[in-house]
Protein backbone atom coordinates (compact mmCIF):
# COMPACT_ATOMS: atom_id res chain seq x y z
CA UNK A 1 0.00 0.00 0.00
CA UNK A 2 2.80 2.42 0.88
CA UNK A 3 4.27 2.88 -2.60
CA UNK A 4 3.87 6.67 -2.59
CA UNK A 5 5.09 9.15 -0.01
CA UNK A 6 2.24 11.49 0.86
CA UNK A 7 2.88 15.18 1.64
CA UNK A 8 2.63 16.76 5.07
CA UNK A 9 -0.96 16.89 6.22
CA UNK A 10 -2.29 20.30 5.16
CA UNK A 11 -5.10 20.38 7.71
CA UNK A 12 -5.43 23.79 9.34
CA UNK A 13 -7.41 25.11 12.25
CA UNK A 14 -8.97 27.89 10.21
CA UNK A 15 -10.36 27.76 6.69
CA UNK A 16 -10.51 24.72 4.49
CA UNK A 17 -7.92 23.65 1.98
CA UNK A 18 -9.95 20.81 0.46
CA UNK A 19 -11.63 20.36 -2.84
CA UNK A 20 -15.24 19.70 -1.85
CA UNK A 21 -15.60 17.22 -4.73
CA UNK A 22 -12.90 15.06 -3.15
CA UNK A 23 -14.64 15.25 0.18
CA UNK A 24 -17.98 14.31 -1.33
CA UNK A 25 -16.49 11.28 -3.07
CA UNK A 26 -14.78 10.21 0.13
CA UNK A 27 -17.98 10.63 2.12
CA UNK A 28 -19.70 8.27 -0.30
CA UNK A 29 -16.85 5.75 -0.03
CA UNK A 30 -16.78 6.06 3.76
CA UNK A 31 -20.50 5.42 3.89
CA UNK A 32 -20.09 2.27 1.83
CA UNK A 33 -17.13 0.99 3.85
CA UNK A 34 -18.70 1.80 7.21
CA UNK A 35 -22.20 0.76 6.11
CA UNK A 36 -23.83 3.99 7.25
CA UNK A 37 -25.22 7.02 5.43
CA UNK A 38 -24.67 9.68 8.09
CA UNK A 39 -20.90 10.18 8.06
CA UNK A 40 -20.08 13.75 9.03
CA UNK A 41 -16.89 15.00 7.33
CA UNK A 42 -15.73 16.57 10.61
CA UNK A 43 -16.50 13.56 12.81
CA UNK A 44 -13.71 11.40 14.20
CA UNK A 45 -14.19 8.10 12.41
CA UNK A 46 -13.05 6.12 15.45
CA UNK A 47 -15.72 7.87 17.53
CA UNK A 48 -18.25 6.54 15.01
CA UNK A 49 -17.18 3.01 15.89
CA UNK A 50 -14.84 2.53 12.93
CA UNK A 51 -12.38 -0.31 13.37
CA UNK A 52 -8.77 -0.31 12.23
CA UNK A 53 -9.71 -2.80 9.54
CA UNK A 54 -12.43 -0.45 8.30
CA UNK A 55 -9.90 2.38 8.13
CA UNK A 56 -7.52 0.23 6.12
CA UNK A 57 -10.37 -0.60 3.73
CA UNK A 58 -11.13 3.12 3.42
CA UNK A 59 -7.50 3.85 2.55
CA UNK A 60 -7.50 1.05 -0.03
CA UNK A 61 -10.64 2.45 -1.65
CA UNK A 62 -9.08 5.92 -1.56
CA UNK A 63 -6.11 4.62 -3.50
CA UNK A 64 -8.38 2.88 -6.00
CA UNK A 65 -10.40 6.05 -6.52
CA UNK A 66 -7.68 8.71 -6.55
CA UNK A 67 -4.43 6.81 -7.12
CA UNK A 68 -3.10 8.21 -3.82
CA UNK A 69 -1.59 5.66 -1.42
CA UNK A 70 -1.75 6.78 2.21
CA UNK A 71 -0.52 4.87 5.24
CA UNK A 72 -2.81 6.61 7.76
CA UNK A 73 0.00 8.44 9.52
CA UNK A 74 -0.53 11.40 7.16
CA UNK A 75 -3.82 12.10 8.97
CA UNK A 76 -1.84 13.08 12.07
CA UNK A 77 -4.29 12.93 14.93
CA UNK A 78 -7.44 13.71 12.93
CA UNK A 79 -9.21 10.62 11.66
CA UNK A 80 -11.86 12.58 9.71
CA UNK A 81 -13.07 12.48 6.12
CA UNK A 82 -12.24 16.19 5.89
CA UNK A 83 -8.62 15.49 6.84
CA UNK A 84 -8.45 12.54 4.48
CA UNK A 85 -9.71 14.72 1.63
CA UNK A 86 -7.10 17.35 2.44
CA UNK A 87 -4.36 14.72 2.32
CA UNK A 88 -5.63 13.40 -1.02
CA UNK A 89 -5.83 16.89 -2.52
CA UNK A 90 -2.39 17.77 -1.21
CA UNK A 91 -0.90 14.63 -2.74
CA UNK A 92 -2.59 15.28 -6.07
CA UNK A 93 -1.36 18.89 -6.17
CA UNK A 94 2.13 17.50 -5.66
CA UNK A 95 1.65 15.17 -8.59
CA UNK A 96 1.39 12.03 -6.50
CA UNK A 97 -2.08 10.96 -7.56
CA UNK A 98 -3.44 9.08 -10.58
CA UNK A 99 -6.54 9.57 -12.68
CA UNK A 100 -9.86 9.40 -10.90
CA UNK A 101 -12.22 6.70 -12.05
CA UNK B 1 24.54 -12.40 24.36
CA UNK B 2 23.62 -8.84 25.27
CA UNK B 3 24.98 -7.40 28.52
CA UNK B 4 23.57 -4.12 29.78
CA UNK B 5 24.07 -2.43 33.09
CA UNK B 6 21.24 -0.69 34.92
CA UNK B 7 22.01 2.98 34.46
CA UNK B 8 19.11 4.59 36.27
CA UNK B 9 17.63 4.24 39.76
CA UNK B 10 14.67 1.98 40.34
CA UNK B 11 12.40 4.97 40.89
CA UNK B 12 8.99 3.30 40.68
CA UNK B 13 9.82 0.05 42.47
CA UNK B 14 7.06 -1.37 44.66
CA UNK B 15 7.49 -0.85 48.38
CA UNK B 16 7.65 -3.84 50.71
CA UNK B 17 4.01 -3.31 51.64
CA UNK B 18 2.98 -3.07 47.98
CA UNK B 19 4.95 -6.22 47.17
CA UNK B 20 3.24 -8.07 49.99
CA UNK B 21 -0.19 -7.08 48.63
CA UNK B 22 0.85 -7.99 45.11
CA UNK B 23 2.10 -11.43 46.20
CA UNK B 24 -1.10 -12.10 48.13
CA UNK B 25 -3.69 -10.98 45.61
CA UNK B 26 -1.85 -11.53 42.34
CA UNK B 27 -1.93 -7.98 40.96
CA UNK B 28 -0.80 -4.41 41.66
CA UNK B 29 -2.62 -1.29 40.56
CA UNK B 30 -4.09 0.57 38.88
CA UNK B 31 -1.10 2.91 38.73
CA UNK B 32 -0.40 5.91 36.52
CA UNK B 33 1.86 5.56 33.49
CA UNK B 34 0.66 8.62 31.57
CA UNK B 35 -1.42 11.69 32.34
CA UNK B 36 -4.86 11.20 30.86
CA UNK B 37 -4.62 14.11 28.43
CA UNK B 38 -1.19 12.94 27.36
CA UNK B 39 -2.23 9.40 26.45
CA UNK B 40 -5.40 10.56 24.73
CA UNK B 41 -3.31 12.81 22.52
CA UNK B 42 -0.62 10.18 21.90
CA UNK B 43 -3.16 7.48 21.12
CA UNK B 44 -5.11 9.63 18.66
CA UNK B 45 -1.96 9.91 16.56
CA UNK B 46 -0.59 6.42 17.14
CA UNK B 47 -3.77 4.59 16.20
CA UNK B 48 -3.46 6.07 12.70
CA UNK B 49 0.29 5.40 12.44
CA UNK B 50 -0.31 1.76 13.30
CA UNK B 51 -2.40 1.28 10.15
CA UNK B 52 0.97 1.09 8.36
CA UNK B 53 1.98 -2.54 8.82
CA UNK B 54 4.81 -2.39 6.29
CA UNK B 55 7.47 -2.90 9.00
CA UNK B 56 5.41 -5.04 11.36
CA UNK B 57 6.94 -8.31 12.57
CA UNK B 58 3.96 -10.25 11.24
CA UNK B 59 2.94 -9.03 7.83
CA UNK B 60 -0.07 -9.35 5.61
CA UNK B 61 -0.60 -12.97 6.57
CA UNK B 62 -1.48 -11.79 10.08
CA UNK B 63 -3.66 -8.91 9.00
CA UNK B 64 -5.87 -10.82 6.57
CA UNK B 65 -8.71 -11.58 8.92
CA UNK B 66 -10.35 -9.38 11.48
CA UNK B 67 -10.63 -12.45 13.65
CA UNK B 68 -6.91 -13.07 13.78
CA UNK B 69 -5.47 -11.82 17.05
CA UNK B 70 -1.94 -12.22 15.74
CA UNK B 71 -2.38 -8.96 13.80
CA UNK B 72 -2.39 -7.29 17.23
CA UNK B 73 0.82 -8.97 18.43
CA UNK B 74 4.23 -7.40 18.94
CA UNK B 75 3.66 -4.00 17.31
CA UNK B 76 6.31 -2.72 19.75
CA UNK B 77 8.77 -4.27 17.31
CA UNK B 78 7.94 -1.63 14.68
CA UNK B 79 6.25 1.26 16.53
CA UNK B 80 8.53 3.74 18.29
CA UNK B 81 5.77 4.82 20.65
CA UNK B 82 5.03 1.25 21.71
CA UNK B 83 8.74 0.43 21.95
CA UNK B 84 9.15 3.31 24.37
CA UNK B 85 6.03 2.26 26.23
CA UNK B 86 7.34 -1.24 26.97
CA UNK B 87 10.43 0.36 28.51
CA UNK B 88 8.62 3.04 30.55
CA UNK B 89 10.22 3.32 34.00
CA UNK B 90 6.73 3.42 35.55
CA UNK B 91 6.28 -0.10 34.20
CA UNK B 92 9.75 -1.64 34.18
CA UNK B 93 10.69 -0.57 37.70
CA UNK B 94 7.55 -2.13 39.10
CA UNK B 95 7.97 -5.34 37.12
CA UNK B 96 11.61 -5.59 38.13
CA UNK B 97 10.86 -5.09 41.82
CA UNK B 98 8.63 -8.16 41.60
CA UNK B 99 10.59 -10.35 39.16
CA UNK B 100 14.23 -9.43 39.71
CA UNK B 101 16.87 -7.31 37.97
CA UNK B 102 17.09 -9.04 34.57
CA UNK B 103 13.85 -8.70 32.65
CA UNK B 104 12.77 -9.09 29.07
CA UNK B 105 9.57 -8.19 27.27
CA UNK B 106 8.52 -11.17 25.16
CA UNK B 107 5.12 -10.12 23.83
CA UNK B 108 2.80 -7.19 23.45
CA UNK B 109 -0.82 -7.32 22.39
CA UNK B 110 -3.62 -4.90 21.68
CA UNK B 111 -6.94 -5.82 23.23
CA UNK B 112 -9.68 -3.87 21.49
CA UNK B 113 -13.28 -4.12 22.59
CA UNK B 114 -15.72 -2.44 20.26
CA UNK B 115 -19.27 -1.44 21.27
CA UNK B 116 -21.29 -4.65 21.45
CA UNK B 117 -18.27 -6.95 21.80
CA UNK B 118 -18.44 -9.88 24.19
CA UNK B 119 -16.46 -10.01 27.40
CA UNK B 120 -13.39 -12.23 27.63
CA UNK B 121 -13.79 -15.66 29.26
CA UNK B 122 -12.37 -16.37 32.68
CA UNK B 123 -8.90 -17.76 32.13
CA UNK B 124 -5.39 -18.29 33.39
CA UNK B 125 -2.22 -18.74 31.33
CA UNK B 126 0.93 -20.52 32.43
CA UNK B 127 2.96 -21.53 29.39
CA UNK B 128 0.63 -19.85 26.87
CA UNK B 129 0.15 -23.18 25.11
CA UNK B 130 -3.57 -22.63 25.56
CA UNK B 131 -4.50 -21.79 21.97
CA UNK B 132 -1.62 -23.18 19.87
CA UNK B 133 -0.89 -26.33 21.85
CA UNK B 134 2.79 -25.36 22.05
CA UNK B 135 4.33 -23.72 25.14
CA UNK B 136 5.47 -20.19 24.39
CA UNK B 137 7.26 -19.51 27.67
CA UNK B 138 9.04 -22.15 29.75
CA UNK B 139 10.57 -21.42 33.13
CA UNK B 140 13.71 -23.39 34.03
CA UNK B 141 13.27 -26.49 36.13
CA UNK B 142 14.46 -24.96 39.40
CA UNK B 143 11.80 -22.21 39.10
CA UNK B 144 9.04 -24.35 37.64
CA UNK B 145 6.70 -23.55 40.52
CA UNK B 146 6.42 -19.97 39.30
CA UNK B 147 5.12 -20.21 35.75
CA UNK B 148 3.25 -17.54 33.88
CA UNK B 149 4.26 -14.03 32.95
CA UNK B 150 3.79 -10.61 34.45
CA UNK B 151 1.38 -8.73 32.24
CA UNK B 152 1.11 -4.95 32.40
CA UNK B 153 -2.26 -3.95 30.93
CA UNK B 154 -2.39 -0.26 30.07
CA UNK B 155 -5.63 1.52 29.26
CA UNK B 156 -5.41 3.87 26.28
CA UNK B 157 -9.13 4.66 26.68
CA UNK B 158 -11.47 4.53 29.70
CA UNK B 159 -12.58 1.09 30.88
CA UNK B 160 -15.37 0.43 33.35
CA UNK B 161 -18.03 -2.23 33.90
CA UNK B 162 -19.96 -1.06 30.84
CA UNK B 163 -16.93 -0.69 28.59
CA UNK B 164 -15.17 -3.99 29.09
CA UNK B 165 -12.90 -3.42 32.06
CA UNK B 166 -11.15 -6.47 33.46
CA UNK B 167 -12.21 -8.54 36.45
CA UNK B 168 -9.91 -10.44 38.80
CA UNK B 169 -10.53 -13.14 41.39
CA UNK B 170 -8.01 -12.31 44.13
CA UNK B 171 -5.46 -14.86 45.24
CA UNK B 172 -6.09 -17.37 42.45
CA UNK B 173 -2.66 -17.03 40.85
CA UNK B 174 -1.11 -19.88 42.84
CA UNK B 175 -3.30 -22.69 41.46
CA UNK B 176 -4.16 -23.53 37.87
CA UNK B 177 -7.77 -24.47 37.14
CA UNK B 178 -7.00 -24.99 33.47
CA UNK B 179 -4.82 -27.52 31.68
CA UNK B 180 -3.07 -25.90 28.73
CA UNK B 181 -2.12 -29.31 27.33
CA UNK B 182 -5.78 -29.87 26.49
CA UNK B 183 -7.09 -28.70 23.12
CA UNK B 184 -9.52 -25.86 22.51
CA UNK B 185 -11.48 -25.84 19.27
CA UNK B 186 -11.37 -22.64 17.20
CA UNK B 187 -14.55 -21.30 15.59
CA UNK B 188 -14.74 -17.59 14.74
CA UNK B 189 -18.51 -17.92 14.35
CA UNK B 190 -18.66 -18.16 18.14
CA UNK B 191 -17.45 -14.59 18.56
CA UNK B 192 -20.12 -12.37 20.13
CA UNK B 193 -22.57 -15.27 19.96
CA UNK B 194 -22.45 -17.02 23.36
CA UNK B 195 -23.74 -16.22 26.83
CA UNK B 196 -22.19 -17.83 29.89
CA UNK B 197 -24.09 -17.40 33.16
CA UNK B 198 -26.02 -14.52 31.64
CA UNK B 199 -22.96 -12.64 30.34
CA UNK B 200 -21.91 -12.53 26.71
CA UNK B 201 -18.39 -13.98 26.80
CA UNK B 202 -15.84 -15.79 24.69
CA UNK B 203 -12.15 -16.17 24.02
CA UNK B 204 -11.53 -14.78 20.55
CA UNK B 205 -13.09 -17.73 18.77
CA UNK B 206 -12.34 -20.28 21.49
CA UNK B 207 -14.25 -21.37 24.59
CA UNK B 208 -11.74 -21.37 27.44
CA UNK B 209 -13.94 -23.71 29.49
CA UNK B 210 -12.68 -26.50 27.23
CA UNK B 211 -9.34 -26.29 29.09
CA UNK B 212 -10.79 -26.70 32.59
CA UNK B 213 -9.13 -29.51 34.54
CA UNK B 214 -12.59 -30.22 35.99
CA UNK B 215 -15.25 -29.75 33.32
CA UNK B 216 -17.95 -29.32 36.00
CA UNK B 217 -16.12 -26.56 37.91
CA UNK B 218 -17.21 -22.93 37.73
CA UNK B 219 -15.22 -19.89 38.90
CA UNK B 220 -16.65 -18.18 41.99
CA UNK B 221 -17.67 -14.89 40.42
CA UNK B 222 -18.96 -13.61 43.76
CA UNK B 223 -15.30 -13.00 44.63
CA UNK B 224 -14.56 -11.10 41.41
CA UNK B 225 -13.24 -7.52 41.59
CA UNK B 226 -13.81 -5.07 38.70
CA UNK B 227 -10.69 -3.18 37.59
CA UNK B 228 -12.00 0.22 36.52
CA UNK B 229 -9.27 2.35 34.95
CA UNK B 230 -8.80 5.78 33.41
CA UNK B 231 -6.75 6.32 30.23
CA UNK B 232 -3.05 6.17 31.07
CA UNK B 233 -3.47 3.86 34.04
CA UNK B 234 -2.07 0.33 34.10
CA UNK B 235 -2.41 -2.85 36.09
CA UNK B 236 0.37 -5.39 36.65
CA UNK B 237 -0.83 -8.95 37.19
CA UNK B 238 0.25 -12.56 36.96
CA UNK B 239 -1.12 -14.33 33.90
CA UNK B 240 -1.92 -17.21 36.25
CA UNK B 241 -4.43 -14.98 38.11
CA UNK B 242 -8.05 -15.77 37.23
CA UNK B 243 -9.04 -12.87 34.99
CA UNK B 244 -11.78 -11.96 32.54
CA UNK B 245 -13.40 -8.86 31.12
CA UNK B 246 -16.91 -7.46 31.03
CA UNK B 247 -18.57 -7.03 27.64
CA UNK B 248 -18.68 -3.62 25.98
CA UNK B 249 -22.36 -2.84 26.37
CA UNK B 250 -22.41 -0.36 23.51
CA UNK B 251 -23.96 2.45 25.54
CA UNK B 252 -21.24 4.70 24.12
CA UNK B 253 -19.60 4.68 20.70
CA UNK B 254 -16.07 4.86 22.08
CA UNK B 255 -14.24 1.58 21.77
CA UNK B 256 -12.07 0.35 24.63
CA UNK B 257 -8.40 -0.08 23.82
CA UNK B 258 -5.89 -1.73 26.13
CA UNK B 259 -2.29 -2.56 25.38
CA UNK B 260 -0.68 -5.45 27.22
CA UNK B 261 3.07 -5.91 27.58
CA UNK B 262 4.36 -9.22 28.98
CA UNK B 263 7.55 -9.65 30.98
CA UNK B 264 9.62 -12.58 32.29
CA UNK B 265 13.12 -12.95 33.73
CA UNK B 266 15.89 -13.73 31.26
CA UNK B 267 16.11 -17.33 32.53
CA UNK B 268 12.82 -18.14 30.79
CA UNK B 269 12.96 -19.79 27.36
CA UNK B 270 10.65 -18.31 24.71
CA UNK B 271 8.98 -20.29 21.92
CA UNK B 272 11.08 -23.40 22.48
CA UNK B 273 11.18 -25.82 19.56
CA UNK B 274 9.03 -23.75 17.23
CA UNK B 275 9.60 -21.18 14.51
CA UNK B 276 5.96 -20.16 14.05
CA UNK B 277 2.96 -18.90 16.02
CA UNK B 278 -0.18 -20.76 14.99
CA UNK B 279 -3.28 -19.77 16.93
CA UNK B 280 -6.51 -17.76 16.77
CA UNK B 281 -6.97 -18.72 13.14
CA UNK B 282 -3.62 -17.34 12.03
CA UNK B 283 -0.10 -18.61 11.34
CA UNK B 284 3.03 -16.45 11.18
CA UNK B 285 6.78 -17.12 11.12
CA UNK B 286 8.98 -15.87 13.94
CA UNK B 287 11.83 -14.79 11.66
CA UNK B 288 11.30 -11.11 12.49
CA UNK B 289 10.65 -11.72 16.20
CA UNK B 290 12.97 -10.84 19.06
CA UNK B 291 12.58 -10.29 22.79
CA UNK B 292 13.59 -6.97 24.34
CA UNK B 293 15.87 -6.72 27.37
CA UNK B 294 14.14 -3.93 29.29
CA UNK B 295 16.50 -3.92 32.27
CA UNK B 296 19.53 -5.70 33.67
CA UNK B 297 21.60 -8.21 31.73
CA UNK B 298 21.04 -11.47 29.89
CA UNK B 299 23.48 -14.05 31.18
CA UNK B 300 21.60 -16.99 29.63
CA UNK B 301 21.45 -16.28 25.91
CA UNK B 302 18.40 -18.57 25.53
CA UNK B 303 16.47 -16.30 23.27
CA UNK B 304 16.77 -14.19 20.14
CA UNK B 305 16.89 -10.58 21.26
CA UNK B 306 16.47 -7.25 19.49
CA UNK B 307 17.81 -3.88 20.62
CA UNK B 308 15.96 -1.69 18.15
CA UNK B 309 12.71 -1.70 16.23
CA UNK B 310 12.42 -2.63 12.56
CA UNK B 311 12.55 1.12 11.87
CA UNK B 312 15.86 1.53 13.73
CA UNK B 313 14.45 3.07 16.93
CA UNK B 314 16.50 1.91 19.88
CA UNK B 315 14.58 0.41 22.83
CA UNK B 316 15.28 2.73 25.81
CA UNK B 317 16.13 -0.07 28.23
CA UNK B 318 16.67 0.85 31.88
mmCIF file of N, CA and C in Angstrom, chain B residues 174-232:
data_model
loop_
_atom_site.group_PDB
_atom_site.id
_atom_site.type_symbol
_atom_site.label_atom_id
_atom_site.label_comp_id
_atom_site.label_asym_id
_atom_site.label_seq_id
_atom_site.Cartn_x
_atom_site.Cartn_y
_atom_site.Cartn_z
ATOM 1 N N UNK B 174 -2.001 -18.813 42.372
ATOM 2 C CA UNK B 174 -1.113 -19.883 42.841
ATOM 3 C C UNK B 174 -1.580 -21.264 42.423
ATOM 4 N N UNK B 175 -2.759 -21.381 41.832
ATOM 5 C CA UNK B 175 -3.301 -22.686 41.463
ATOM 6 C C UNK B 175 -3.938 -22.590 40.089
ATOM 7 N N UNK B 176 -3.596 -23.522 39.210
ATOM 8 C CA UNK B 176 -4.163 -23.534 37.872
ATOM 9 C C UNK B 176 -5.441 -24.365 37.847
ATOM 10 N N UNK B 177 -6.501 -23.779 37.312
ATOM 11 C CA UNK B 177 -7.769 -24.474 37.136
ATOM 12 C C UNK B 177 -7.943 -24.936 35.690
ATOM 13 N N UNK B 178 -6.957 -24.652 34.883
ATOM 14 C CA UNK B 178 -7.000 -24.993 33.466
ATOM 15 C C UNK B 178 -5.757 -25.788 33.095
ATOM 16 N N UNK B 179 -5.920 -26.678 32.153
ATOM 17 C CA UNK B 179 -4.824 -27.516 31.680
ATOM 18 C C UNK B 179 -4.520 -27.118 30.240
ATOM 19 N N UNK B 180 -3.393 -26.404 30.057
ATOM 20 C CA UNK B 180 -3.068 -25.903 28.731
ATOM 21 C C UNK B 180 -2.633 -27.006 27.764
ATOM 22 N N UNK B 181 -2.465 -28.230 28.253
ATOM 23 C CA UNK B 181 -2.123 -29.312 27.329
ATOM 24 C C UNK B 181 -3.375 -29.878 26.660
ATOM 25 N N UNK B 182 -4.549 -29.476 27.174
ATOM 26 C CA UNK B 182 -5.782 -29.870 26.488
ATOM 27 C C UNK B 182 -5.932 -29.027 25.227
ATOM 28 N N UNK B 183 -6.865 -29.425 24.373
ATOM 29 C CA UNK B 183 -7.091 -28.696 23.122
ATOM 30 C C UNK B 183 -8.366 -27.873 23.212
ATOM 31 N N UNK B 184 -8.299 -26.656 22.710
ATOM 32 C CA UNK B 184 -9.517 -25.861 22.508
ATOM 33 C C UNK B 184 -9.833 -25.880 21.023
ATOM 34 N N UNK B 185 -11.099 -25.879 20.679
ATOM 35 C CA UNK B 185 -11.477 -25.841 19.270
ATOM 36 C C UNK B 185 -11.721 -24.391 18.862
ATOM 37 N N UNK B 186 -11.256 -24.023 17.675
ATOM 38 C CA UNK B 186 -11.370 -22.636 17.198
ATOM 39 C C UNK B 186 -12.555 -22.524 16.234
ATOM 40 N N UNK B 187 -13.425 -21.553 16.483
ATOM 41 C CA UNK B 187 -14.551 -21.303 15.593
ATOM 42 C C UNK B 187 -14.896 -19.821 15.664
ATOM 43 N N UNK B 188 -14.486 -19.035 14.683
ATOM 44 C CA UNK B 188 -14.744 -17.590 14.739
ATOM 45 C C UNK B 188 -16.228 -17.245 14.736
ATOM 46 N N UNK B 189 -17.064 -18.184 14.338
ATOM 47 C CA UNK B 189 -18.509 -17.921 14.350
ATOM 48 C C UNK B 189 -19.042 -17.782 15.769
ATOM 49 N N UNK B 190 -18.253 -18.269 16.743
ATOM 50 C CA UNK B 190 -18.659 -18.156 18.143
ATOM 51 C C UNK B 190 -18.571 -16.719 18.649
ATOM 52 N N UNK B 191 -17.755 -15.909 18.018
ATOM 53 C CA UNK B 191 -17.447 -14.588 18.565
ATOM 54 C C UNK B 191 -18.719 -13.760 18.670
ATOM 55 N N UNK B 192 -18.939 -13.201 19.841
ATOM 56 C CA UNK B 192 -20.120 -12.369 20.131
ATOM 57 C C UNK B 192 -21.428 -13.144 20.030
ATOM 58 N N UNK B 193 -21.370 -14.451 20.175
ATOM 59 C CA UNK B 193 -22.574 -15.270 19.958
ATOM 60 C C UNK B 193 -22.969 -16.131 21.151
ATOM 61 N N UNK B 194 -22.211 -16.074 22.259
ATOM 62 C CA UNK B 194 -22.445 -17.019 23.359
ATOM 63 C C UNK B 194 -22.580 -16.301 24.690
ATOM 64 N N UNK B 195 -23.603 -16.723 25.463
ATOM 65 C CA UNK B 195 -23.739 -16.223 26.833
ATOM 66 C C UNK B 195 -23.311 -17.310 27.802
ATOM 67 N N UNK B 196 -22.612 -16.901 28.843
ATOM 68 C CA UNK B 196 -22.195 -17.832 29.892
ATOM 69 C C UNK B 196 -22.614 -17.207 31.220
ATOM 70 N N UNK B 197 -23.517 -17.885 31.903
ATOM 71 C CA UNK B 197 -24.087 -17.397 33.163
ATOM 72 C C UNK B 197 -24.624 -15.977 32.982
ATOM 73 N N UNK B 198 -25.334 -15.775 31.890
ATOM 74 C CA UNK B 198 -26.016 -14.517 31.636
ATOM 75 C C UNK B 198 -25.152 -13.403 31.081
ATOM 76 N N UNK B 199 -23.861 -13.676 30.853
ATOM 77 C CA UNK B 199 -22.962 -12.639 30.340
ATOM 78 C C UNK B 199 -22.410 -13.086 28.994
ATOM 79 N N UNK B 200 -22.457 -12.188 28.025
ATOM 80 C CA UNK B 200 -21.905 -12.530 26.711
ATOM 81 C C UNK B 200 -20.376 -12.591 26.836
ATOM 82 N N UNK B 201 -19.830 -13.783 26.614
ATOM 83 C CA UNK B 201 -18.386 -13.981 26.801
ATOM 84 C C UNK B 201 -17.833 -14.948 25.774
ATOM 85 N N UNK B 202 -16.540 -14.827 25.530
ATOM 86 C CA UNK B 202 -15.842 -15.786 24.690
ATOM 87 C C UNK B 202 -14.350 -15.558 24.799
ATOM 88 N N UNK B 203 -13.610 -16.309 24.003
ATOM 89 C CA UNK B 203 -12.149 -16.174 24.021
ATOM 90 C C UNK B 203 -11.652 -16.122 22.586
ATOM 91 N N UNK B 204 -12.078 -15.086 21.870
ATOM 92 C CA UNK B 204 -11.532 -14.777 20.547
ATOM 93 C C UNK B 204 -11.680 -15.954 19.576
ATOM 94 N N UNK B 205 -12.827 -16.605 19.644
ATOM 95 C CA UNK B 205 -13.089 -17.733 18.773
ATOM 96 C C UNK B 205 -12.944 -19.079 19.471
ATOM 97 N N UNK B 206 -12.444 -19.063 20.683
ATOM 98 C CA UNK B 206 -12.339 -20.281 21.486
ATOM 99 C C UNK B 206 -13.334 -20.202 22.655
ATOM 100 N N UNK B 207 -13.511 -21.324 23.339
ATOM 101 C CA UNK B 207 -14.245 -21.373 24.592
ATOM 102 C C UNK B 207 -13.264 -21.895 25.639
ATOM 103 N N UNK B 208 -12.818 -20.995 26.511
ATOM 104 C CA UNK B 208 -11.736 -21.365 27.437
ATOM 105 C C UNK B 208 -12.161 -22.453 28.417
ATOM 106 N N UNK B 209 -13.463 -22.643 28.569
ATOM 107 C CA UNK B 209 -13.942 -23.706 29.488
ATOM 108 C C UNK B 209 -13.464 -25.079 29.030
ATOM 109 N N UNK B 210 -13.141 -25.203 27.744
ATOM 110 C CA UNK B 210 -12.678 -26.500 27.229
ATOM 111 C C UNK B 210 -11.341 -26.910 27.841
ATOM 112 N N UNK B 211 -10.627 -25.958 28.473
ATOM 113 C CA UNK B 211 -9.337 -26.292 29.092
ATOM 114 C C UNK B 211 -9.462 -26.606 30.587
ATOM 115 N N UNK B 212 -10.641 -26.488 31.155
ATOM 116 C CA UNK B 212 -10.790 -26.702 32.593
ATOM 117 C C UNK B 212 -10.313 -28.091 32.976
ATOM 118 N N UNK B 213 -9.543 -28.185 34.073
ATOM 119 C CA UNK B 213 -9.126 -29.505 34.538
ATOM 120 C C UNK B 213 -10.346 -30.285 35.004
ATOM 121 N N UNK B 214 -11.321 -29.616 35.598
ATOM 122 C CA UNK B 214 -12.590 -30.222 35.995
ATOM 123 C C UNK B 214 -13.699 -29.582 35.155
ATOM 124 N N UNK B 215 -14.242 -30.327 34.213
ATOM 125 C CA UNK B 215 -15.250 -29.745 33.318
ATOM 126 C C UNK B 215 -16.480 -29.219 34.049
ATOM 127 N N UNK B 216 -16.754 -29.725 35.254
ATOM 128 C CA UNK B 216 -17.954 -29.322 35.997
ATOM 129 C C UNK B 216 -17.708 -28.124 36.909
ATOM 130 N N UNK B 217 -16.477 -27.673 37.016
ATOM 131 C CA UNK B 217 -16.123 -26.557 37.910
ATOM 132 C C UNK B 217 -16.565 -25.234 37.298
ATOM 133 N N UNK B 218 -16.926 -24.279 38.182
ATOM 134 C CA UNK B 218 -17.212 -22.926 37.727
ATOM 135 C C UNK B 218 -16.477 -21.936 38.631
ATOM 136 N N UNK B 219 -15.899 -20.877 38.054
ATOM 137 C CA UNK B 219 -15.224 -19.887 38.899
ATOM 138 C C UNK B 219 -16.233 -19.204 39.819
ATOM 139 N N UNK B 220 -15.781 -18.845 41.026
ATOM 140 C CA UNK B 220 -16.647 -18.184 41.992
ATOM 141 C C UNK B 220 -16.665 -16.688 41.678
ATOM 142 N N UNK B 221 -17.623 -16.283 40.868
ATOM 143 C CA UNK B 221 -17.670 -14.894 40.418
ATOM 144 C C UNK B 221 -18.106 -13.940 41.522
ATOM 145 N N UNK B 222 -18.605 -14.487 42.641
ATOM 146 C CA UNK B 222 -18.962 -13.610 43.761
ATOM 147 C C UNK B 222 -17.718 -12.958 44.358
ATOM 148 N N UNK B 223 -16.561 -13.547 44.119
ATOM 149 C CA UNK B 223 -15.297 -13.004 44.630
ATOM 150 C C UNK B 223 -14.646 -12.026 43.655
ATOM 151 N N UNK B 224 -15.223 -11.879 42.463
ATOM 152 C CA UNK B 224 -14.563 -11.098 41.410
ATOM 153 C C UNK B 224 -14.554 -9.605 41.727
ATOM 154 N N UNK B 225 -13.439 -8.960 41.365
ATOM 155 C CA UNK B 225 -13.239 -7.521 41.593
ATOM 156 C C UNK B 225 -13.126 -6.830 40.236
ATOM 157 N N UNK B 226 -13.950 -5.791 39.970
ATOM 158 C CA UNK B 226 -13.815 -5.069 38.695
ATOM 159 C C UNK B 226 -12.616 -4.131 38.746
ATOM 160 N N UNK B 227 -11.894 -4.014 37.635
ATOM 161 C CA UNK B 227 -10.691 -3.181 37.587
ATOM 162 C C UNK B 227 -10.956 -1.978 36.691
ATOM 163 N N UNK B 228 -11.659 -0.995 37.260
ATOM 164 C CA UNK B 228 -11.997 0.216 36.522
ATOM 165 C C UNK B 228 -10.747 1.084 36.389
ATOM 166 N N UNK B 229 -10.478 1.555 35.186
ATOM 167 C CA UNK B 229 -9.270 2.349 34.946
ATOM 168 C C UNK B 229 -9.568 3.561 34.076
ATOM 169 N N UNK B 230 -8.778 4.602 34.263
ATOM 170 C CA UNK B 230 -8.801 5.781 33.407
ATOM 171 C C UNK B 230 -7.720 5.628 32.348
ATOM 172 N N UNK B 231 -7.824 6.365 31.245
ATOM 173 C CA UNK B 231 -6.752 6.325 30.229
ATOM 174 C C UNK B 231 -5.410 6.688 30.850
ATOM 175 N N UNK B 232 -4.377 5.915 30.538
ATOM 176 C CA UNK B 232 -3.048 6.171 31.072
ATOM 177 C C UNK B 232 -2.719 5.373 32.308
#
